[in-house]
Amino acid sequence: MMFSRLSVRARITLGSSVVAAALLGVALVVVHLRVGAVLTHADVSLARSDLTPFAAEIATHQDEIQDDPGTGVLVSVRSPAGQLEVNTLPHDVAREVEHHDATDGNFTMTDDEDRSYVVVGRVVTTGDGGWTLWAARSTAASKLALEGLDRLLLVGSLLLLLCFAVASWVLTSVALRPVTAMRRRAEALGGAGDGTLPVGPAQDELAALATTLNTFLARVRATADREKRMVSDTAHELRTPLAALKTQLELAHRDFGDAAALAAQVRAAEVSVERLASLASNLLELSRLESRDAVGSSTAGDLVEEFTGSIDRARMLGLAKSADITFEVHVENRSASYRLDAQALGRVADNLLANAVRAIDDGGAVRAALTQAPDSLTLTVQDDGPGMPPDFVQHAFERFSRPDESRTAASGGSGLGLALVQAVADAAGGQARARNTHPGLEVTVSVPKVLVPKM
């Protein structure tokens, strides 16, 4: 718990130091064991070399064994008859070798005064029998050397570990410097609301993080700007019908004594309320589509039925203009699925057909088609009206956009119809396009087919 509360710099330094300490500890143990084995092997070799002269004398002049091996040489020589010819071994060592066979090689022992010895045995065979030779070497010097080496390695390891911890702290600080810069820049962004996080020159994880965060910030800003623009545009769009509704209600109050005039004002108010309800409904639908809550799936057969229903509604709408509304359906595989709700296609067709009927003159024509391709389904609506200004076509699908900005919401649409069409196409993974056909305008909406994974 305490470790998780530390800073990243402290955690990296502490963690790397613990790992380094563990590795150094293992290394110290290995070095200690290895050097101890080398020193023991050296003591054994020296003890065996002490026996070499006696073995040579026994082999050549067994009757003249040297009884003075020299100062510091600890040996024991026993004749085949069991008589000790030479014995300079300490009492405890001499007593211990009585329980060992000289052919066993060597062993280590500690006497009563806590002195350690390496004891080496050897048997020399002559015509009279076997001579038993023992030699002992004190390991005190080896122990002192090993202890000195251990102290040196321990002090060196502590110094090395300290240097490693300092280096880890410094390197971590340098590595986290871009993070500090990003944090300070982010704090500044909180007040300014613009700019980006700094991206370092190195192509590392921090640069990738900064790039990803900048992309995220761009999306957040775009969303915030879009919401602000939508709120502003909505307020602007609502102002006119609300003002008209208020005026109509005030006039209705004045016409309480005139039933015909009052009825006219009420009907006008109803139209304003309907426009407000339509605007609110379109805004909610756009919000729902952008949140991807309205994404569904329908078969081509369901989409065809919804399309023909929209044609029927458009023909009723076009009666006032004696519009010639025709349609074609080119759908062979009605079981194919598309990432589009049938009602969503109906809303798209209703919007496009209503726009087309509104754009044509009396007696004009509107042609609609639903065409199936191997990997997509396309809805096309074309009219013979005046079309759109060429510089407006690229803005046709934006919210609250109209070819003539001087038109009010009372004389034209709310500017949300094509935006709703675009939102439905985007939610389905498709696209919407508009182009002038001289005369008229053609709008196409294509949605991809849902691919069924192969088993």
mmCIF file of C-alpha atoms in Angstrom, residues 106 116 186 197 233 294 307 331 338 346 383 452:
data_model
loop_
_atom_site.group_PDB
_atom_site.id
_atom_site.type_symbol
_atom_site.label_atom_id
_atom_site.label_comp_id
_atom_site.label_asym_id
_atom_site.label_seq_id
_atom_site.Cartn_x
_atom_site.Cartn_y
_atom_site.Cartn_z
ATOM 1 C CA ASN A 106 41.018 -35.350 2.481
ATOM 2 C CA SER A 116 40.127 -25.313 11.339
ATOM 3 C CA ALA A 186 -2.092 20.583 -19.694
ATOM 4 C CA LEU A 197 0.700 18.988 -25.578
ATOM 5 C CA ASP A 233 -27.896 27.568 -33.767
ATOM 6 C CA ALA A 294 -29.924 4.061 -32.832
ATOM 7 C CA PHE A 307 -39.138 2.752 -48.636
ATOM 8 C CA VAL A 331 -33.401 -5.553 -54.816
ATOM 9 C CA TYR A 338 -27.664 -3.968 -43.517
ATOM 10 C CA GLY A 346 -37.933 5.722 -43.528
ATOM 11 C CA ASP A 383 -36.008 16.102 -58.562
ATOM 12 C CA VAL A 452 -21.678 -12.784 -42.266
#
